Coordinates of C-alpha atoms in Angstrom, one line a residue:
Chain A
M1 CA 28.7 44.3 16.2
I2 CA 30.9 43.3 13.2
E3 CA 29.4 40.1 11.7
R4 CA 32.2 39.1 9.5
L5 CA 35.6 40.9 9.6
A6 CA 38.0 40.4 6.8
I7 CA 41.6 41.2 7.5
V8 CA 43.9 41.3 4.5
G9 CA 47.4 41.1 5.9
V10 CA 47.4 39.4 9.4
G11 CA 50.5 40.9 10.9
L12 CA 51.2 42.7 14.2
I13 CA 48.8 45.5 13.4
G14 CA 45.9 43.5 11.8
G15 CA 46.3 40.6 14.1
S16 CA 46.3 42.8 17.2
L17 CA 43.2 44.6 16.0
A18 CA 41.4 41.2 15.7
L19 CA 42.5 40.2 19.2
A20 CA 41.4 43.6 20.6
L21 CA 38.0 43.3 19.0
R22 CA 37.5 39.7 20.3
R23 CA 38.5 40.9 23.7
A24 CA 35.8 43.6 23.4
G25 CA 33.3 41.0 22.2
I26 CA 32.2 42.9 19.2
V27 CA 33.2 40.6 16.3
R28 CA 31.4 37.4 15.4
E29 CA 33.8 36.0 12.8
V30 CA 37.2 36.9 11.5
V31 CA 38.6 35.8 8.1
G32 CA 42.3 36.2 7.5
C33 CA 44.0 36.7 4.1
G34 CA 47.6 36.9 3.2
R35 CA 50.3 35.4 1.0
G36 CA 52.1 33.4 3.6
V37 CA 50.2 30.3 4.7
A38 CA 52.5 29.6 7.7
N39 CA 51.7 33.0 9.1
L40 CA 47.9 32.4 8.5
E41 CA 48.2 29.0 10.2
L42 CA 49.9 30.6 13.2
A43 CA 47.1 33.3 13.3
R44 CA 44.5 30.6 13.3
A45 CA 46.3 28.6 16.0
R46 CA 46.6 31.7 18.2
G47 CA 42.8 32.4 17.8
I48 CA 43.3 35.6 15.9
I49 CA 41.3 34.4 12.9
D50 CA 38.7 31.7 12.5
S51 CA 39.6 30.8 8.9
Y52 CA 41.8 32.0 6.1
T53 CA 42.2 32.2 2.4
T54 CA 45.0 33.5 0.2
D55 CA 42.5 35.0 -2.2
P56 CA 41.5 38.6 -1.2
A57 CA 38.3 38.5 -3.2
A58 CA 37.2 35.3 -1.4
A59 CA 38.2 36.9 2.0
V60 CA 35.9 39.9 1.5
A61 CA 32.9 38.0 0.2
G62 CA 30.2 38.3 2.9
A63 CA 32.3 40.7 5.1
D64 CA 30.7 43.8 6.5
M65 CA 34.0 45.2 7.6
V66 CA 37.3 44.9 5.6
V67 CA 40.6 45.9 7.1
I68 CA 43.6 46.2 4.8
G69 CA 46.6 45.4 6.8
A70 CA 48.8 44.6 3.8
T71 CA 52.1 46.4 3.1
L72 CA 52.0 49.8 1.4
A73 CA 53.5 48.3 -1.7
A74 CA 50.7 45.7 -1.9
S75 CA 47.8 48.1 -1.2
A76 CA 47.1 48.9 -4.9
A77 CA 46.9 45.2 -5.8
V78 CA 44.7 44.5 -2.8
F79 CA 42.3 47.2 -3.6
A80 CA 42.1 46.0 -7.2
A81 CA 41.6 42.4 -6.1
I82 CA 38.8 43.1 -3.6
A83 CA 36.9 45.8 -5.5
P84 CA 34.7 43.4 -7.6
A85 CA 34.0 41.2 -4.6
L86 CA 32.9 43.8 -1.9
E87 CA 29.4 43.4 -0.5
A88 CA 27.0 46.3 -0.8
G89 CA 27.3 48.3 2.4
A90 CA 30.7 46.9 3.3
V91 CA 33.1 49.3 5.0
I92 CA 36.7 49.3 4.1
T93 CA 39.6 50.8 6.1
D94 CA 43.3 50.4 6.3
V95 CA 46.2 50.7 8.7
G96 CA 48.9 52.1 6.4
S97 CA 51.7 54.4 7.8
T98 CA 51.3 56.9 5.0
K99 CA 47.9 58.1 3.8
A100 CA 48.2 60.0 0.5
S101 CA 49.6 56.9 -1.4
V102 CA 46.9 54.6 0.0
V103 CA 44.1 57.1 -0.8
A104 CA 45.4 57.4 -4.3
A105 CA 45.4 53.6 -4.7
G106 CA 41.9 53.3 -3.2
R107 CA 40.5 56.0 -5.3
A108 CA 41.9 54.4 -8.5
A109 CA 40.6 50.9 -7.7
L110 CA 37.3 51.4 -5.9
G111 CA 35.6 54.0 -8.2
A112 CA 32.2 54.9 -6.9
G113 CA 32.8 52.6 -4.0
F114 CA 35.6 54.8 -2.7
S115 CA 33.2 56.6 -0.4
A116 CA 33.0 53.4 1.7
F117 CA 36.8 53.6 2.3
V118 CA 37.9 55.2 5.5
P119 CA 41.7 55.7 5.6
G120 CA 43.2 55.0 9.0
H121 CA 46.5 54.6 10.9
P122 CA 46.8 53.3 14.4
I123 CA 49.8 55.0 16.1
A124 CA 51.1 51.9 17.8
G125 CA 53.5 49.2 17.1
T126 CA 56.7 47.4 18.2
E127 CA 59.8 46.5 16.3
H128 CA 58.4 43.0 15.8
S129 CA 56.1 41.9 13.0
G130 CA 53.9 39.0 11.9
A131 CA 50.9 37.3 13.5
G132 CA 53.2 35.8 16.2
A133 CA 53.8 39.3 17.5
A134 CA 50.2 40.4 17.8
F135 CA 48.6 41.0 21.2
A136 CA 45.2 42.4 22.3
E137 CA 46.6 45.3 24.4
L138 CA 48.6 46.9 21.6
Y139 CA 46.1 49.8 21.1
D140 CA 45.3 50.5 24.8
H141 CA 45.6 54.2 25.4
H142 CA 47.1 54.8 22.0
K143 CA 45.8 57.0 19.2
V144 CA 44.3 56.0 15.9
I145 CA 44.3 58.6 13.2
L146 CA 41.5 58.6 10.6
T147 CA 41.8 60.8 7.5
P148 CA 38.3 60.9 6.0
L149 CA 37.9 62.8 2.7
P150 CA 35.0 65.0 1.6
E151 CA 33.5 62.1 -0.2
T152 CA 33.8 59.6 2.6
D153 CA 30.5 58.2 3.8
R154 CA 29.6 59.5 7.3
Q155 CA 28.1 56.1 8.2
A156 CA 31.3 54.3 7.2
L157 CA 33.3 56.7 9.2
A158 CA 31.2 56.1 12.3
R159 CA 31.6 52.3 12.0
V160 CA 35.3 52.5 11.7
R161 CA 35.4 54.9 14.6
A162 CA 33.3 52.5 16.7
M163 CA 35.6 49.6 15.8
W164 CA 38.7 51.4 17.0
D165 CA 37.0 52.8 20.1
A166 CA 36.4 49.2 21.1
T167 CA 40.1 48.4 21.0
G168 CA 40.9 50.8 23.8
A169 CA 42.4 53.4 21.4
T170 CA 41.5 57.1 21.1
V171 CA 40.3 58.1 17.6
V172 CA 41.3 61.4 16.1
E173 CA 40.7 62.8 12.7
M174 CA 42.9 65.0 10.5
S175 CA 43.6 65.6 6.9
V176 CA 45.7 63.3 4.7
E177 CA 48.3 66.0 4.3
M178 CA 48.6 66.7 8.0
H179 CA 48.9 63.1 8.8
D180 CA 51.7 62.5 6.3
A181 CA 53.6 65.6 7.5
V182 CA 53.3 64.7 11.2
L183 CA 54.3 61.1 10.7
A184 CA 57.2 62.1 8.5
A185 CA 58.5 64.2 11.4
T186 CA 57.9 61.9 14.3
S187 CA 58.2 58.5 12.8
H188 CA 59.7 58.3 9.3
L189 CA 62.6 60.7 9.9
P190 CA 63.6 59.1 13.3
H191 CA 63.7 55.7 11.6
L192 CA 65.9 57.1 8.8
L193 CA 68.2 58.7 11.4
A194 CA 68.5 55.5 13.5
Y195 CA 69.1 53.3 10.5
A196 CA 71.8 55.7 9.3
L197 CA 73.5 55.8 12.7
V198 CA 73.6 52.0 13.2
D199 CA 74.7 51.4 9.6
L200 CA 77.5 54.0 9.9
L201 CA 78.8 52.4 13.2
A202 CA 78.5 48.9 11.9
G203 CA 80.8 49.7 9.1
R204 CA 83.7 50.9 11.4
A205 CA 86.8 48.8 12.0
D206 CA 86.0 49.0 15.7
A207 CA 82.3 48.1 15.3
D208 CA 82.5 45.3 17.9
D209 CA 83.8 47.6 20.6
V210 CA 81.5 50.4 19.6
F211 CA 78.5 48.2 20.2
A212 CA 80.0 46.4 23.2
Y213 CA 80.5 49.6 25.1
A214 CA 77.3 51.3 24.1
A215 CA 75.0 52.5 26.9
G216 CA 71.3 52.2 27.5
G217 CA 70.7 55.5 25.8
F218 CA 72.0 54.0 22.6
R219 CA 69.8 51.0 22.9
D220 CA 66.7 53.2 23.2
F221 CA 67.8 55.5 20.4
T222 CA 68.5 52.7 18.0
R223 CA 65.6 50.3 18.9
I224 CA 63.6 51.5 15.8
A225 CA 66.6 50.4 13.6
S226 CA 65.4 46.8 14.3
S227 CA 62.2 47.4 12.4
S228 CA 61.5 45.6 9.1
P229 CA 63.8 47.0 6.4
R230 CA 61.3 46.1 3.6
M231 CA 58.4 47.7 5.3
W232 CA 60.3 50.8 6.1
T233 CA 61.7 51.1 2.5
E234 CA 58.1 51.1 1.4
I235 CA 57.0 53.7 4.0
V236 CA 59.7 56.2 3.2
L237 CA 59.2 55.9 -0.5
A238 CA 55.4 56.2 -0.1
N239 CA 55.8 59.4 2.0
K240 CA 58.7 60.8 -0.1
A241 CA 57.5 64.4 -0.4
A242 CA 56.8 65.0 3.2
L243 CA 59.8 63.1 4.4
L244 CA 62.2 64.9 2.0
D245 CA 60.9 68.2 3.4
V246 CA 61.6 67.4 7.0
S247 CA 64.8 65.5 6.3
R248 CA 66.4 68.4 4.4
A249 CA 65.4 70.7 7.3
Y250 CA 67.0 68.3 9.7
A251 CA 70.2 67.9 7.7
E252 CA 70.5 71.7 7.7
R253 CA 70.0 71.9 11.5
L254 CA 72.5 69.2 12.1
T255 CA 75.1 70.9 9.9
A256 CA 74.5 74.1 11.9
L257 CA 75.1 72.2 15.2
I258 CA 78.3 70.7 13.9
A259 CA 79.5 74.2 12.8
A260 CA 78.7 75.4 16.3
L261 CA 80.8 72.6 17.8
E262 CA 83.6 73.4 15.4
R263 CA 83.8 77.0 16.6
D264 CA 83.4 76.0 20.3
D265 CA 80.1 77.9 20.4
G266 CA 78.8 76.6 23.7
A267 CA 76.1 79.2 23.9
T268 CA 74.4 78.0 20.7
L269 CA 74.8 74.4 21.6
E270 CA 73.3 74.9 25.1
A271 CA 70.5 77.0 23.7
V272 CA 69.5 74.2 21.3
F273 CA 69.8 71.5 23.9
T274 CA 67.7 73.6 26.4
R275 CA 64.9 74.3 23.9
A276 CA 64.9 70.6 23.0
K277 CA 64.8 69.4 26.6
S278 CA 61.9 71.8 27.4
A279 CA 59.9 70.5 24.4
R280 CA 60.7 66.9 25.2
D281 CA 59.8 67.2 28.9
A282 CA 56.5 68.9 28.0
C283 CA 55.3 66.3 25.5
S284 CA 53.5 63.3 27.0
V285 CA 54.1 60.6 24.4
P286 CA 52.7 57.3 25.6
E287 CA 55.1 54.4 26.3
A288 CA 54.8 51.7 23.7
N289 CA 52.6 48.9 24.9
V290 CA 54.4 45.6 25.1
R291 CA 53.1 42.1 25.2
R292 CA 52.5 41.0 28.8
Chain B
M1 CA 87.8 48.3 52.5
I2 CA 87.6 52.0 51.8
E3 CA 88.2 53.8 55.1
R4 CA 87.1 57.3 54.0
L5 CA 85.6 58.0 50.6
A6 CA 85.5 61.5 49.3
I7 CA 83.0 62.2 46.5
V8 CA 83.4 65.6 44.9
G9 CA 80.1 66.1 43.1
V10 CA 77.3 64.1 44.6
G11 CA 75.0 63.6 41.6
L12 CA 73.3 60.6 40.0
I13 CA 76.7 59.0 39.2
G14 CA 78.7 59.8 42.4
G15 CA 75.7 59.3 44.6
S16 CA 74.8 55.9 43.1
L17 CA 78.4 54.8 43.5
A18 CA 78.3 55.6 47.3
L19 CA 75.0 53.7 47.6
A20 CA 76.3 50.7 45.7
L21 CA 79.5 50.6 47.9
R22 CA 77.4 50.9 51.1
R23 CA 75.2 48.0 49.8
A24 CA 78.4 46.0 49.3
G25 CA 79.6 46.9 52.8
I26 CA 83.0 48.0 51.6
V27 CA 83.1 51.7 52.7
R28 CA 83.3 52.9 56.3
E29 CA 82.7 56.7 55.8
V30 CA 81.6 58.9 52.9
V31 CA 82.3 62.6 52.7
G32 CA 80.4 64.6 50.1
C33 CA 81.5 67.8 48.5
G34 CA 79.7 70.1 46.1
R35 CA 78.6 73.7 45.5
G36 CA 74.9 73.2 46.2
V37 CA 74.2 72.8 49.9
A38 CA 70.6 71.7 49.2
N39 CA 71.8 68.8 47.1
L40 CA 74.3 67.8 49.8
E41 CA 71.6 68.0 52.5
L42 CA 69.5 65.7 50.4
A43 CA 72.4 63.3 49.9
R44 CA 72.9 63.2 53.7
A45 CA 69.2 62.8 54.3
R46 CA 69.1 59.9 51.9
G47 CA 72.1 58.2 53.5
I48 CA 74.3 58.6 50.5
I49 CA 77.0 60.6 52.5
D50 CA 77.8 60.8 56.2
S51 CA 78.9 64.5 56.1
Y52 CA 79.7 67.2 53.7
T53 CA 81.7 70.3 53.0
T54 CA 81.7 72.8 50.1
D55 CA 85.5 72.9 50.2
P56 CA 87.2 70.2 48.0
A57 CA 90.5 70.4 50.0
A58 CA 88.6 69.7 53.3
A59 CA 86.7 66.9 51.7
V60 CA 89.8 65.0 50.6
A61 CA 91.7 65.4 53.8
G62 CA 92.1 62.0 55.4
A63 CA 90.5 60.2 52.4
D64 CA 92.0 57.1 51.0
M65 CA 89.8 57.1 47.9
V66 CA 88.7 60.3 46.1
V67 CA 86.1 60.2 43.4
I68 CA 85.6 63.3 41.2
G69 CA 82.0 63.3 40.2
A70 CA 82.1 67.0 39.2
T71 CA 81.1 68.3 35.8
L72 CA 83.7 68.2 33.1
A73 CA 83.9 72.0 33.1
A74 CA 84.7 72.0 36.9
S75 CA 87.3 69.2 36.7
A76 CA 90.3 71.4 36.3
A77 CA 89.3 73.6 39.2
V78 CA 88.6 70.5 41.4
F79 CA 92.0 68.9 40.6
A80 CA 93.7 72.2 41.5
A81 CA 91.8 72.6 44.7
I82 CA 92.4 69.0 46.0
A83 CA 96.0 68.6 44.8
P84 CA 97.7 70.2 47.9
A85 CA 95.4 68.4 50.3
L86 CA 95.6 64.8 49.1
E87 CA 96.9 62.2 51.6
A88 CA 100.0 60.2 50.7
G89 CA 98.7 57.0 49.2
A90 CA 95.3 58.3 48.3
V91 CA 93.9 57.1 45.1
I92 CA 91.9 59.4 42.8
T93 CA 89.5 58.5 40.1
D94 CA 86.7 60.3 38.1
V95 CA 83.5 59.4 36.3
G96 CA 83.7 61.9 33.4
S97 CA 82.1 61.1 30.0
T98 CA 85.2 62.1 28.1
K99 CA 88.7 61.1 29.1
A100 CA 91.3 63.2 27.1
S101 CA 90.1 66.5 28.6
V102 CA 90.1 65.1 32.2
V103 CA 93.5 63.5 31.8
A104 CA 94.9 66.8 30.6
A105 CA 93.4 68.6 33.6
G106 CA 94.7 66.0 36.0
R107 CA 98.2 65.9 34.6
A108 CA 98.4 69.7 34.8
A109 CA 97.2 69.9 38.4
L110 CA 98.6 66.8 40.1
G111 CA 102.2 66.9 38.9
A112 CA 104.1 63.9 40.3
G113 CA 100.8 62.8 42.0
F114 CA 99.3 62.1 38.6
S115 CA 100.3 58.4 38.9
A116 CA 97.7 58.0 41.6
F117 CA 94.9 59.2 39.2
V118 CA 92.9 56.4 37.4
P119 CA 90.6 57.9 34.8
G120 CA 87.3 56.2 34.7
H121 CA 83.8 56.3 33.2
P122 CA 80.9 54.1 34.2
I123 CA 78.6 53.4 31.2
A124 CA 75.3 53.9 33.0
G125 CA 73.0 56.7 33.7
T126 CA 69.4 57.9 33.3
E127 CA 68.1 61.2 32.0
H128 CA 67.7 62.4 35.6
S129 CA 70.4 64.1 37.7
G130 CA 71.3 65.1 41.2
A131 CA 71.5 63.2 44.5
G132 CA 67.8 62.7 44.5
A133 CA 68.1 60.5 41.3
A134 CA 70.8 58.3 42.8
F135 CA 70.1 54.6 43.5
A136 CA 72.3 51.6 44.5
E137 CA 71.4 49.4 41.5
L138 CA 72.5 51.9 38.8
Y139 CA 75.7 49.9 37.9
D140 CA 74.4 46.4 38.2
H141 CA 75.4 44.5 35.0
H142 CA 76.8 47.6 33.4
K143 CA 80.3 48.4 32.2
V144 CA 82.8 50.7 33.7
I145 CA 85.7 51.8 31.5
L146 CA 89.0 52.6 33.0
T147 CA 91.7 54.3 30.8
P148 CA 95.0 53.9 32.7
L149 CA 98.0 55.6 31.3
P150 CA 101.6 54.3 31.1
E151 CA 102.5 56.2 34.3
T152 CA 99.4 55.1 36.2
D153 CA 100.3 53.3 39.4
R154 CA 99.3 49.6 39.2
Q155 CA 98.2 49.5 42.9
A156 CA 96.0 52.5 42.4
L157 CA 94.4 50.9 39.3
A158 CA 93.8 47.7 41.3
R159 CA 92.0 49.6 44.0
V160 CA 89.7 51.5 41.6
R161 CA 89.0 48.2 39.9
A162 CA 88.1 46.6 43.2
M163 CA 85.8 49.5 44.0
W164 CA 83.8 49.2 40.8
D165 CA 83.7 45.4 40.9
A166 CA 81.9 45.8 44.3
T167 CA 79.1 47.9 42.7
G168 CA 78.0 45.0 40.4
A169 CA 79.6 46.5 37.3
T170 CA 82.0 44.9 34.9
V171 CA 85.3 46.7 34.6
V172 CA 87.1 47.0 31.2
E173 CA 90.2 48.9 30.3
M174 CA 91.0 50.7 27.1
S175 CA 93.0 53.7 25.8
V176 CA 91.9 57.3 26.3
E177 CA 91.7 57.7 22.6
M178 CA 89.6 54.6 22.0
H179 CA 87.2 55.5 24.9
D180 CA 86.6 59.0 23.4
A181 CA 86.0 57.6 19.9
V182 CA 83.6 54.9 21.1
L183 CA 81.7 57.3 23.3
A184 CA 81.5 59.9 20.6
A185 CA 79.9 57.4 18.3
T186 CA 77.5 55.7 20.7
S187 CA 76.6 58.4 23.1
H188 CA 77.7 61.9 22.2
L189 CA 76.5 61.8 18.6
P190 CA 73.1 60.2 19.5
H191 CA 72.5 63.0 22.0
L192 CA 73.4 65.6 19.3
L193 CA 71.0 63.9 16.9
A194 CA 68.1 63.7 19.4
Y195 CA 68.5 67.3 20.5
A196 CA 68.6 68.4 16.9
L197 CA 65.4 66.5 16.1
V198 CA 63.4 67.7 19.0
D199 CA 64.5 71.3 18.6
L200 CA 63.6 71.2 14.9
L201 CA 60.1 69.9 15.6
A202 CA 59.5 72.2 18.5
G203 CA 60.0 75.1 16.2
R204 CA 57.3 74.1 13.8
A205 CA 54.0 75.9 13.6
D206 CA 52.3 72.5 14.1
A207 CA 54.6 71.5 17.0
D208 CA 51.7 70.6 19.3
D209 CA 50.2 68.2 16.9
V210 CA 53.6 66.8 16.0
F211 CA 54.2 65.8 19.6
A212 CA 50.6 64.9 20.4
Y213 CA 50.5 62.2 17.6
A214 CA 54.1 60.9 18.1
A215 CA 54.3 57.2 18.8
G216 CA 56.3 55.2 21.3
G217 CA 59.3 54.9 18.9
F218 CA 59.6 58.7 19.0
R219 CA 59.6 58.6 22.8
D220 CA 62.4 56.1 23.0
F221 CA 64.4 57.9 20.2
T222 CA 64.2 61.3 22.0
R223 CA 64.5 60.2 25.6
I224 CA 68.1 61.3 25.7
A225 CA 67.0 64.9 24.6
S226 CA 65.8 65.2 28.2
S227 CA 69.3 65.1 29.6
S228 CA 71.0 68.1 31.2
P229 CA 71.7 70.7 28.5
R230 CA 74.6 72.2 30.5
M231 CA 76.2 68.9 31.1
W232 CA 75.9 67.8 27.5
T233 CA 77.3 71.1 26.2
E234 CA 80.3 70.5 28.3
I235 CA 80.6 66.9 27.1
V236 CA 80.4 67.7 23.4
L237 CA 82.9 70.5 23.7
A238 CA 85.3 68.4 25.8
N239 CA 85.2 65.6 23.2
K240 CA 85.1 67.9 20.2
A241 CA 87.7 66.3 18.0
A242 CA 86.3 62.7 18.2
L243 CA 82.7 64.0 18.0
L244 CA 83.4 66.2 14.9
D245 CA 84.9 63.1 13.1
V246 CA 81.9 60.9 13.6
S247 CA 79.4 63.7 13.2
R248 CA 80.7 64.7 9.8
A249 CA 80.7 61.0 8.7
Y250 CA 77.1 60.8 9.9
A251 CA 76.0 64.0 8.1
E252 CA 77.5 62.6 4.9
R253 CA 75.7 59.3 5.3
L254 CA 72.4 61.1 6.0
T255 CA 72.9 63.2 2.9
A256 CA 73.4 60.1 0.8
L257 CA 70.3 58.5 2.2
I258 CA 68.2 61.6 1.4
A259 CA 69.6 61.5 -2.1
A260 CA 68.6 57.9 -2.4
L261 CA 65.1 58.8 -1.3
E262 CA 65.0 61.7 -3.8
R263 CA 65.8 59.4 -6.7
D264 CA 63.4 56.6 -5.5
D265 CA 66.3 54.3 -5.0
G266 CA 64.6 51.6 -2.9
A267 CA 67.4 49.2 -3.3
T268 CA 70.0 51.5 -1.6
L269 CA 67.5 52.3 1.2
E270 CA 66.6 48.7 1.8
A271 CA 70.3 47.7 1.8
V272 CA 71.2 50.3 4.4
F273 CA 68.1 49.5 6.6
T274 CA 69.0 45.7 6.3
R275 CA 72.6 46.2 7.3
A276 CA 71.5 48.4 10.2
K277 CA 68.9 45.9 11.5
S278 CA 71.4 43.0 11.4
A279 CA 73.9 45.0 13.4
R280 CA 71.3 46.2 15.9
D281 CA 69.8 42.8 16.4
A282 CA 73.3 41.3 16.9
C283 CA 74.4 43.8 19.6
S284 CA 73.4 43.1 23.1
V285 CA 73.4 46.5 24.8
P286 CA 72.0 46.2 28.3
E287 CA 68.7 48.0 29.1
A288 CA 69.2 51.0 31.4
N289 CA 68.7 50.2 35.0
V290 CA 66.0 52.3 36.6
R291 CA 65.2 53.0 40.1
R292 CA 63.0 50.3 41.7

């Protein structure tokens, strides 16, 4: 049982976590914290949180579990603000889309208390954001990645695991480096590609027609280009090294495909398409949960 | 009323057209034609066609409406095979994903009869193929693009329009060139991008993990990479000129985005992401219809 849960940043991710834990009946009290009072009011009205404050230090006072749901850019400031106010024995975790940058911020701010920080990342989301978009089923049948470090307290890790288990998610552990490489390939690069495509087409003289006659495949392909520009700028910058690696490899691959098209090399094109279809058909990525 | 409809190539597109016309009650008899007897048997068993033949000339004998649902690569051969057997007054249309290549094939084979050919392309589909994937609702609330030429007979155009209207689709007309440019941008390029991404990731040493931890956004983004490799090889080759134009522009744009990331230029990244989100949110592309 979590006696007092502090959520710093009550958006889609943090808000849905609170709703899932309430559904599971394993949290007694939830305190929300953020900079936007309107969003916090909405979270309270929706029953996501019991009370709120705009002061991170006040939010974590008395909390046995602290979830940092703030943006990546705000993480360092949040760690610094809560560090002096954390209770002895409190466990801290986060939901950031990149892990190396958050780990560095946590290590710098928490000092000896860093062992109580369990870096985490739920692999779930929609293109919507804010407390209004939160729903209890977001994590059902989805994965949550935890990236504990050698110095991470095993007890703290077990408590964060138990919390996510209660949301309906499956918890897996991997290294910080592997997390950042996998997410660069499967999430950050696709976002970059989709944003680049929509921006390119939007700038055409025939943009209206282009979008008017687009088919369902285009809609699916570009859905992620509706995600928050600010949040995604922070994510790609925070995971710069891993994302540059995979982006450069992708650009080379694309250039090779364009060259194959240029020389009418159907054999190469069909070989690439065939390998891709086999891999895509073999992978069982879950559908995104949507609000019912 | 269509007295006798000949469908050469009874796949997802041609098969769904027959089912939609039957639903509307405006077709008396449907003859199927193709190279695969198993697929034709399935089409007959599912009530898509009344009878079938593997000979295109036999299929179009007595038909007042001929729909070429064959692959792009087979189009020229189909036109040549049916040309001598077409009834006087018969109308011919097709469903090919590119139009310049099909128009060239039709013009070459049909001679004076070319005026009875109305090039068409329904903007609907799923990643599945074959008669087994066909369903009557595929075209509901979707667009069908017709690209009539100066020499196209107005009566023939009116009959093809009426046929598609009866399927629940909305018919629009545009030039061959505009069709091919729009489809290159919104369909052919996205397929190339998705195939390239999945193939790149499938070749990694950590491919299993990459796919295992991919989120819902990746699933949507790469769904089109499950499409038929053979069909898509034909499509990209058939629309080479338009696709090369937009692909090169895209590769440049991507290179610029990667350069912005490299120099930590958050302002440029956020500006691109913001423009893309605005354009994506403003466009109302219909969801793909799926079989109920």
